[in-house]
Amino acid sequence: MLGLNLAYRDLLLSVLLVLFALVMLAKPTDPKDLLQPPGQLFIYTTWSDLGGDIDTWMIGPKMAKPIGYDNKDSAICNLVKDDLGTTTDSTGFNYENIFCREIPDGEYVINVYSYGVKTLPITVNIQVAMMINGSSVLLFEEKVTLTDPKQEITVVRFTIKDGKVLPESVHHTFVSLVDYQG
């Protein structure tokens, strides 16, 4: 009986050593493969804690409707944080985020809207970043001031071609996304 227990223990130890050797010889995982970015294009909107709801709106190529509080998802982009302006984090700011998984060629429009702001005027900060060669690169950083209830401002419009912003395409010509008719 003692011989059987020793044989079982030796077999178990051998199997564990083989498994350990296989794990050690396995190709190491590239850290870039472990953490995939949430998207390829990012829109970050922040505003101070003045008790109000600012909405971020965005439309791009291959989108039938703009992304905003009443349409949070499209085939390529999502409003992942719709901040109602009722609470803030430890920084004292409210924020909204839109992430796009793809960046098809075409025009992009980014707007902010004073949905339910109690204290006006209010300054809104918008950052637009894009993944380029695995790193997040800031494309635009804008500050706009909303002065009226239900005011909508086009923060930036730009065209992407072959994964790059065409510099001559950048402008701020207003187009409403809140009342978008397509």
CSV table of C-alpha atoms in Angstrom, one decimal:
chain,number,residue,atom,x,y,z
A,1,MET,CA,0.0,0.0,0.0
A,2,LEU,CA,2.9,2.4,0.8
A,3,GLY,CA,4.4,1.7,-2.6
A,4,LEU,CA,1.2,2.6,-4.3
A,5,ASN,CA,1.0,5.9,-2.5
A,6,LEU,CA,4.6,6.7,-3.4
A,7,ALA,CA,4.0,5.9,-7.0
A,8,TYR,CA,0.8,8.1,-7.1
A,9,ARG,CA,2.8,11.0,-5.5
A,10,ASP,CA,5.7,10.6,-7.9
A,11,LEU,CA,3.3,10.6,-10.9
A,12,LEU,CA,1.5,13.7,-9.6
A,13,LEU,CA,4.8,15.5,-9.0
A,14,SER,CA,5.9,14.6,-12.6
A,15,VAL,CA,2.7,15.9,-14.2
A,16,LEU,CA,3.0,19.1,-12.2
A,17,LEU,CA,6.7,19.6,-13.3
A,18,VAL,CA,5.8,19.0,-17.0
A,19,LEU,CA,2.9,21.6,-16.7
A,20,PHE,CA,5.2,24.1,-15.0
A,21,ALA,CA,7.8,23.6,-17.8
A,22,LEU,CA,5.2,24.1,-20.5
A,23,VAL,CA,4.0,27.3,-18.8
A,24,MET,CA,7.6,28.6,-18.5
A,25,LEU,CA,8.4,27.8,-22.2
A,26,ALA,CA,5.2,29.4,-23.5
A,27,LYS,CA,5.6,32.6,-25.6
A,28,PRO,CA,5.2,35.6,-23.2
A,29,THR,CA,2.1,37.7,-23.8
A,30,ASP,CA,2.8,41.2,-25.1
A,31,PRO,CA,1.4,43.7,-22.6
A,32,LYS,CA,-0.2,45.6,-25.5
A,33,ASP,CA,-2.4,42.5,-26.1
A,34,LEU,CA,-3.7,42.5,-22.5
A,35,LEU,CA,-5.1,46.0,-22.4
A,36,GLN,CA,-7.0,47.0,-25.5
A,37,PRO,CA,-8.0,50.7,-25.7
A,38,PRO,CA,-11.7,51.4,-25.5
A,39,GLY,CA,-11.7,52.8,-29.0
A,40,GLN,CA,-9.9,54.6,-31.7
A,41,LEU,CA,-11.4,58.1,-31.3
A,42,PHE,CA,-12.3,59.7,-27.9
A,43,ILE,CA,-14.3,62.7,-27.0
A,44,TYR,CA,-14.0,64.0,-23.4
A,45,THR,CA,-16.2,66.8,-22.2
A,46,THR,CA,-15.8,68.3,-18.7
A,47,TRP,CA,-17.4,71.2,-16.8
A,48,SER,CA,-17.3,72.5,-13.3
A,49,ASP,CA,-19.7,71.5,-10.6
A,50,LEU,CA,-22.2,74.3,-11.0
A,51,GLY,CA,-25.3,72.0,-10.9
A,52,GLY,CA,-26.2,71.5,-14.5
A,53,ASP,CA,-26.5,69.0,-17.4
A,54,ILE,CA,-24.3,69.6,-20.4
A,55,ASP,CA,-24.8,67.1,-23.3
A,56,THR,CA,-22.1,66.0,-25.7
A,57,TRP,CA,-23.3,65.2,-29.3
A,58,MET,CA,-21.3,63.7,-32.1
A,59,ILE,CA,-21.9,62.5,-35.6
A,60,GLY,CA,-19.5,60.9,-38.1
A,61,PRO,CA,-19.4,58.8,-41.2
A,62,LYS,CA,-21.5,55.6,-41.3
A,63,MET,CA,-23.8,57.1,-38.6
A,64,ALA,CA,-27.5,57.6,-39.4
A,65,LYS,CA,-28.1,59.6,-36.3
A,66,PRO,CA,-25.9,61.6,-33.9
A,67,ILE,CA,-24.7,60.1,-30.7
A,68,GLY,CA,-26.2,61.9,-27.7
A,69,TYR,CA,-28.2,61.3,-24.5
A,70,ASP,CA,-31.2,59.9,-26.4
A,71,ASN,CA,-29.1,57.8,-28.8
A,72,LYS,CA,-26.2,56.4,-26.9
A,73,ASP,CA,-25.1,53.7,-29.3
A,74,SER,CA,-24.3,53.4,-33.0
A,75,ALA,CA,-22.5,50.7,-35.0
A,76,ILE,CA,-19.1,52.4,-34.4
A,77,CYS,CA,-19.5,54.9,-31.5
A,78,ASN,CA,-21.0,55.0,-28.0
A,79,LEU,CA,-21.8,57.6,-25.4
A,80,VAL,CA,-20.3,55.7,-22.5
A,81,LYS,CA,-20.9,58.3,-19.8
A,82,ASP,CA,-24.0,60.6,-19.8
A,83,ASP,CA,-23.4,62.9,-16.9
A,84,LEU,CA,-26.6,64.6,-15.6
A,85,GLY,CA,-24.6,67.2,-13.7
A,86,THR,CA,-26.1,66.1,-10.3
A,87,THR,CA,-22.9,64.7,-8.8
A,88,THR,CA,-19.2,65.1,-9.3
A,89,ASP,CA,-16.2,62.9,-8.6
A,90,SER,CA,-13.3,63.9,-6.3
A,91,THR,CA,-12.0,66.4,-9.0
A,92,GLY,CA,-15.1,68.6,-8.7
A,93,PHE,CA,-15.9,68.2,-12.4
A,94,ASN,CA,-18.8,66.6,-14.3
A,95,TYR,CA,-17.9,64.7,-17.5
A,96,GLU,CA,-19.1,62.8,-20.5
A,97,ASN,CA,-17.2,60.5,-22.8
A,98,ILE,CA,-17.8,59.2,-26.3
A,99,PHE,CA,-15.6,56.4,-27.7
A,100,CYS,CA,-15.5,55.2,-31.3
A,101,ARG,CA,-14.2,51.7,-32.2
A,102,GLU,CA,-13.4,52.7,-35.8
A,103,ILE,CA,-12.4,55.9,-37.6
A,104,PRO,CA,-13.9,55.7,-41.1
A,105,ASP,CA,-13.0,58.4,-43.6
A,106,GLY,CA,-15.3,61.4,-43.6
A,107,GLU,CA,-16.5,64.4,-41.6
A,108,TYR,CA,-17.0,64.4,-37.8
A,109,VAL,CA,-19.0,67.0,-35.9
A,110,ILE,CA,-18.8,67.5,-32.2
A,111,ASN,CA,-21.3,69.7,-30.3
A,112,VAL,CA,-22.2,70.6,-26.7
A,113,TYR,CA,-25.7,71.5,-25.6
A,114,SER,CA,-26.9,73.3,-22.4
A,115,TYR,CA,-29.6,70.9,-21.5
A,116,GLY,CA,-30.4,71.8,-17.9
A,117,VAL,CA,-27.8,74.3,-16.6
A,118,LYS,CA,-28.8,76.2,-13.5
A,119,THR,CA,-25.9,78.7,-13.5
A,120,LEU,CA,-25.0,80.4,-16.8
A,121,PRO,CA,-22.6,81.2,-18.3
A,122,ILE,CA,-20.7,78.0,-18.0
A,123,THR,CA,-17.3,77.0,-19.6
A,124,VAL,CA,-17.1,73.6,-21.1
A,125,ASN,CA,-13.8,71.8,-21.9
A,126,ILE,CA,-13.7,69.4,-24.8
A,127,GLN,CA,-10.8,67.2,-25.8
A,128,VAL,CA,-10.7,65.0,-28.9
A,129,ALA,CA,-8.0,62.3,-29.0
A,130,MET,CA,-7.2,59.5,-31.5
A,131,MET,CA,-5.2,56.3,-31.3
A,132,ILE,CA,-2.2,56.6,-33.5
A,133,ASN,CA,0.3,53.7,-33.5
A,134,GLY,CA,-1.0,52.4,-30.2
A,135,SER,CA,-0.8,55.8,-28.4
A,136,SER,CA,-3.4,58.3,-27.6
A,137,VAL,CA,-2.7,61.6,-29.4
A,138,LEU,CA,-4.6,64.8,-28.6
A,139,LEU,CA,-6.2,66.3,-31.8
A,140,PHE,CA,-8.2,69.2,-30.4
A,141,GLU,CA,-8.6,70.9,-27.1
A,142,GLU,CA,-11.3,73.5,-27.0
A,143,LYS,CA,-13.1,75.6,-24.4
A,144,VAL,CA,-16.5,77.0,-25.2
A,145,THR,CA,-18.9,79.1,-23.1
A,146,LEU,CA,-22.6,78.4,-23.0
A,147,THR,CA,-24.5,81.5,-22.2
A,148,ASP,CA,-28.1,80.6,-22.7
A,149,PRO,CA,-30.5,77.8,-21.7
A,150,LYS,CA,-30.8,75.1,-24.5
A,151,GLN,CA,-27.9,76.6,-26.4
A,152,GLU,CA,-26.0,74.3,-28.8
A,153,ILE,CA,-22.5,75.0,-30.0
A,154,THR,CA,-20.5,73.2,-32.7
A,155,VAL,CA,-17.1,72.7,-30.9
A,156,VAL,CA,-15.2,71.4,-33.9
A,157,ARG,CA,-15.8,69.9,-37.3
A,158,PHE,CA,-13.1,68.0,-39.1
A,159,THR,CA,-12.5,65.4,-41.9
A,160,ILE,CA,-10.4,62.2,-41.5
A,161,LYS,CA,-8.8,60.7,-44.6
A,162,ASP,CA,-6.6,57.5,-44.3
A,163,GLY,CA,-6.5,57.8,-40.5
A,164,LYS,CA,-5.4,61.4,-40.4
A,165,VAL,CA,-7.1,64.7,-39.9
A,166,LEU,CA,-7.0,66.9,-42.9
A,167,PRO,CA,-5.8,70.3,-41.5
A,168,GLU,CA,-7.7,72.3,-44.1
A,169,SER,CA,-11.0,70.7,-43.0
A,170,VAL,CA,-11.0,71.9,-39.4
A,171,HIS,CA,-13.7,74.5,-38.7
A,172,HIS,CA,-16.5,75.5,-36.3
A,173,THR,CA,-19.4,76.2,-38.7
A,174,PHE,CA,-22.6,75.4,-36.7
A,175,VAL,CA,-24.8,72.5,-37.5
A,176,SER,CA,-27.4,71.3,-35.0
A,177,LEU,CA,-27.1,67.7,-33.9
A,178,VAL,CA,-29.9,68.0,-31.3
A,179,ASP,CA,-32.4,68.7,-34.0
A,180,TYR,CA,-30.6,66.7,-36.7
A,181,GLN,CA,-32.8,65.7,-39.6
A,182,GLY,CA,-30.1,63.8,-41.6
